[in-house]
PDB file of C-alpha atoms in Angstrom:
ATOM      1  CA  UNK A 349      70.125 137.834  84.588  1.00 53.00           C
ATOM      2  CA  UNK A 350      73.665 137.432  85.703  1.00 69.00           C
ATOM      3  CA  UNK A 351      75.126 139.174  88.598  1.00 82.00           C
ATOM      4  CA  UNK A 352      77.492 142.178  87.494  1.00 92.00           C
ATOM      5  CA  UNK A 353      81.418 141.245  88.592  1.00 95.00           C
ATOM      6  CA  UNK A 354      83.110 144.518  89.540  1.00 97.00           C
ATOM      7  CA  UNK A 355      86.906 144.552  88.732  1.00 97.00           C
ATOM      8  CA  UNK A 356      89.499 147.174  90.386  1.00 97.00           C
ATOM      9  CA  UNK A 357      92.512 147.612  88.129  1.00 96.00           C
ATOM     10  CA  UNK A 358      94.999 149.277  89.819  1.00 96.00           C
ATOM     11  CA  UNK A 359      98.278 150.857  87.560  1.00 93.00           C
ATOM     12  CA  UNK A 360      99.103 152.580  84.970  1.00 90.00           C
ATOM     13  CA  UNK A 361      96.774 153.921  82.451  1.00 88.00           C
ATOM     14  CA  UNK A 362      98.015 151.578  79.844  1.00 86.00           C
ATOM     15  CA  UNK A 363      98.176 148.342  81.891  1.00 85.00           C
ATOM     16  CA  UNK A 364      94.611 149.330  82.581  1.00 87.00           C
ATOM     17  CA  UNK A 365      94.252 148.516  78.546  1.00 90.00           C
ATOM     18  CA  UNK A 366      95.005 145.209  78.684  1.00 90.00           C
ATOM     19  CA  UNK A 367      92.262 144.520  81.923  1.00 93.00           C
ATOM     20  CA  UNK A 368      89.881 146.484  79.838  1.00 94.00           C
ATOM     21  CA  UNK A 369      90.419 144.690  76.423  1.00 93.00           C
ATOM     22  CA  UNK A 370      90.323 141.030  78.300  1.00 94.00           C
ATOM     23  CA  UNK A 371      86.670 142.366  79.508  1.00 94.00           C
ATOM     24  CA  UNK A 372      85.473 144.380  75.986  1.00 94.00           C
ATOM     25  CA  UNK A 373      82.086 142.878  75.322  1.00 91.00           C
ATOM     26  CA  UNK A 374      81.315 140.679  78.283  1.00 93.00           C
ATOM     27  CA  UNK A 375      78.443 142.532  79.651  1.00 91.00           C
ATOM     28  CA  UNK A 376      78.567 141.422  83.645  1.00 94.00           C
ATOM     29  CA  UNK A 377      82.050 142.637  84.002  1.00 95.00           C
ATOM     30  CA  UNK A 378      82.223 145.853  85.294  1.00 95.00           C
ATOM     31  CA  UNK A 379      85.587 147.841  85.211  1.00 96.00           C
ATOM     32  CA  UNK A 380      86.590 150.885  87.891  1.00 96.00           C
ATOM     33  CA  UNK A 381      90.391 151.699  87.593  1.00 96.00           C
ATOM     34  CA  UNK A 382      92.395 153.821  90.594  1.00 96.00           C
ATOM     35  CA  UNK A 383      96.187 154.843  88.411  1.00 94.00           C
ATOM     36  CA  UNK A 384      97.362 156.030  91.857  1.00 89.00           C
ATOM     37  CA  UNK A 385      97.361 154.779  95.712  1.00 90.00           C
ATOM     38  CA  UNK A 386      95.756 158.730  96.230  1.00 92.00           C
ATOM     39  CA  UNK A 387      92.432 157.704  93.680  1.00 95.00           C
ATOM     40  CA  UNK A 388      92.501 154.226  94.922  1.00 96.00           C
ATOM     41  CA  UNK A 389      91.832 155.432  98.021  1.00 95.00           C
ATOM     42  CA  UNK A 390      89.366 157.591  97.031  1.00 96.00           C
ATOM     43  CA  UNK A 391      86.971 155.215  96.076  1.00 97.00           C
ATOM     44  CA  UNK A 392      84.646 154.581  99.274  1.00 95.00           C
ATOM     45  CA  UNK A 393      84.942 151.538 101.357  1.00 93.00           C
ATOM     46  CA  UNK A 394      80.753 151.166 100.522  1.00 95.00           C
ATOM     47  CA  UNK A 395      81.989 150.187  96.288  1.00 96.00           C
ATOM     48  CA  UNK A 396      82.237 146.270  96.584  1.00 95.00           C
ATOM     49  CA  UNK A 397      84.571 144.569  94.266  1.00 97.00           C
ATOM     50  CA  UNK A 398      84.989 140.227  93.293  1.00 96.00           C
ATOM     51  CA  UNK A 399      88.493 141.100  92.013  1.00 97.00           C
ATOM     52  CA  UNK A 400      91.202 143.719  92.190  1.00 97.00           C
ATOM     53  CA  UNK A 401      93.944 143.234  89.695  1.00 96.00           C
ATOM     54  CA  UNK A 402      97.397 145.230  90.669  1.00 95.00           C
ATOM     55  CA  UNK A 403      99.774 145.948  87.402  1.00 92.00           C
ATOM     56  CA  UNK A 404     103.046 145.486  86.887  1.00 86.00           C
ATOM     57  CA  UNK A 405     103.485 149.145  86.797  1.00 86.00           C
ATOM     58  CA  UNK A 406     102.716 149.534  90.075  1.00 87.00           C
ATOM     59  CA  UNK A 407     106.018 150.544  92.146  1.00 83.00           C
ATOM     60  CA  UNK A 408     107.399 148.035  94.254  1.00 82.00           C
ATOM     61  CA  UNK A 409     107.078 150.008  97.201  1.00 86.00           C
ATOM     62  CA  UNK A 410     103.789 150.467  96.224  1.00 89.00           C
ATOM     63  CA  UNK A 411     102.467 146.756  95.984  1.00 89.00           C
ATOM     64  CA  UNK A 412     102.026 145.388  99.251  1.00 89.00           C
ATOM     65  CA  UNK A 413     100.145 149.004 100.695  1.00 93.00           C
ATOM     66  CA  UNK A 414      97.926 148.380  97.494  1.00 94.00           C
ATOM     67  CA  UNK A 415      97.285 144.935  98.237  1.00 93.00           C
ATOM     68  CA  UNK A 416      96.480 145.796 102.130  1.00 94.00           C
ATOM     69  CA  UNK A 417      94.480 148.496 101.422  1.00 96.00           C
ATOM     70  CA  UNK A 418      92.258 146.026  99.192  1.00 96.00           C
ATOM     71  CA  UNK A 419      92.343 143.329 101.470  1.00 94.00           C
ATOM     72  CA  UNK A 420      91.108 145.800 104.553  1.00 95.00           C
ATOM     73  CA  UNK A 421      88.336 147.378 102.456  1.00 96.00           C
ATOM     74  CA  UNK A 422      87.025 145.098 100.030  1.00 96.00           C
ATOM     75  CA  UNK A 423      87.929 141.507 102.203  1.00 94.00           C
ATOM     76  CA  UNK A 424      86.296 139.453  99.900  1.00 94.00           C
ATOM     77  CA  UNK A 425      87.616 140.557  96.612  1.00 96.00           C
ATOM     78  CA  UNK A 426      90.334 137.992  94.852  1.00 96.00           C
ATOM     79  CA  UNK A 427      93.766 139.769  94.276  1.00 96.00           C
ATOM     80  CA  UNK A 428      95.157 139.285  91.265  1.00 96.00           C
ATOM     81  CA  UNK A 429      98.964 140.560  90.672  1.00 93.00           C
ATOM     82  CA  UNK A 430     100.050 141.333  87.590  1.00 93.00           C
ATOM     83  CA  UNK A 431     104.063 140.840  87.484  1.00 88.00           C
ATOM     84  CA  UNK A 432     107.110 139.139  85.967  1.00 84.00           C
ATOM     85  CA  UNK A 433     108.065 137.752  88.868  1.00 79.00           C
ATOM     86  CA  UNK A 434     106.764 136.810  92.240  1.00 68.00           C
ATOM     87  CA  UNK A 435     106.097 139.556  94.230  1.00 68.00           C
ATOM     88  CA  UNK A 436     107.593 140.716  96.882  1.00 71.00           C
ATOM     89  CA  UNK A 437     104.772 140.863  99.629  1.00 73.00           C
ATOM     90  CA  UNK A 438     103.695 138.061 101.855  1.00 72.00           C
ATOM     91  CA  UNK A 439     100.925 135.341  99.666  1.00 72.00           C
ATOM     92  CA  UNK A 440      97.855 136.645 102.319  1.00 83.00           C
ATOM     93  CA  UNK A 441      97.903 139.800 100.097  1.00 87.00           C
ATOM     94  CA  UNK A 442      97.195 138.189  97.039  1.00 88.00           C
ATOM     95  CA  UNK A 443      95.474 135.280  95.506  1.00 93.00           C
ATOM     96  CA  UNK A 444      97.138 134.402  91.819  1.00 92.00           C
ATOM     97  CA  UNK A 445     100.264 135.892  90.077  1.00 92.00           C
ATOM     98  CA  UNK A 446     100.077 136.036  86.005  1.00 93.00           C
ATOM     99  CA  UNK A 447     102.982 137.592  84.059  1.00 91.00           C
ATOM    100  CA  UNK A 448     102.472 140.749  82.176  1.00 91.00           C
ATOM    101  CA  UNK A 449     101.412 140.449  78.251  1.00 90.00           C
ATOM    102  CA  UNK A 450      98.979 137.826  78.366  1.00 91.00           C
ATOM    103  CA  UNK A 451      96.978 137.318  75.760  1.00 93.00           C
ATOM    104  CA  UNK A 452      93.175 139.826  76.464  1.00 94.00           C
ATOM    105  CA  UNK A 453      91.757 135.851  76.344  1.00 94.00           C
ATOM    106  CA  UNK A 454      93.874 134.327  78.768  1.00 95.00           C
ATOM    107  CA  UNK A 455      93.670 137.102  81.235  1.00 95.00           C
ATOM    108  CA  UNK A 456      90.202 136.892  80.454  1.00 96.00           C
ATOM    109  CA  UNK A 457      90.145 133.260  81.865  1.00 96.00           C
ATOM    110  CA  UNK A 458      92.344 133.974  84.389  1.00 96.00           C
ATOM    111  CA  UNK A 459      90.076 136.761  85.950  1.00 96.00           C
ATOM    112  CA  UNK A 460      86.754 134.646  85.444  1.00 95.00           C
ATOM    113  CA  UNK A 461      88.451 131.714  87.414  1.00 95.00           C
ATOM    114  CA  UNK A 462      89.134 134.071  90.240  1.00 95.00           C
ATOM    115  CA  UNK A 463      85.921 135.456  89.947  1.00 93.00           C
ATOM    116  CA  UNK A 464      84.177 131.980  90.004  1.00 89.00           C
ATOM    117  CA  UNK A 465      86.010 131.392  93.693  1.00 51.00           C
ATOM    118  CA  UNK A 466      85.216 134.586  94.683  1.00 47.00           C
TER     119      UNK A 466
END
């Protein structure tokens, strides 16, 4: 049996749609979703995650705390940003950059790749 992959998705409920419809039906991906900083931190540090994907609709201000706050908790998860253009925090924080509207099947592969390295 295949180990379960826990992804975080981190934005907006309906970014949240497109991580969950790249995911429908694959049965050792898990999905936990935080809309805000507040219920991202909320989850406890004990949770262990392979990736964490931050949306687009994530503030800018918003980002790099998001990405630090996933890097100092769950150290080994792969960060994957979700954005139209490169981010504005420093490339420690995150891992790969994909533009919003991807296809469910090539987020899908993008997510598995990261997941393979992780």
């Amino acid at each position: 049996m295949k180990a379960t992959i826990r992804v975080l998705s981190v934005g907006s409920e309906e970014s949240m749609r497109a991580i969950y419809c790249a995911l429908f039906g694959r049965s050792e991906y898990e999905l936990v979703t935080a809309v805000t900083y507040r219920e991202l931190f909320a989850i406890p540090a004990h949770e262990s995650f392979q990736i964490a994907v931050l949306n687009h609709t994530l503030a800018k201000e918003e980002l790099a705390p998001v990405a630090q706050l996933v890097r100092r908790r769950w150290s080994s998860a792969r960060i994957l940003v979700v954005c139209a253009d490169v981010p504005g925090i420093d490339d420690p924080l995150y891992d790969d950059r994909v533009a919003p509207g991807l296809t469910p099947e090539l987020l899908f592969t993008v997510i598995d790749r990261l997941a393979g390295g992780a």
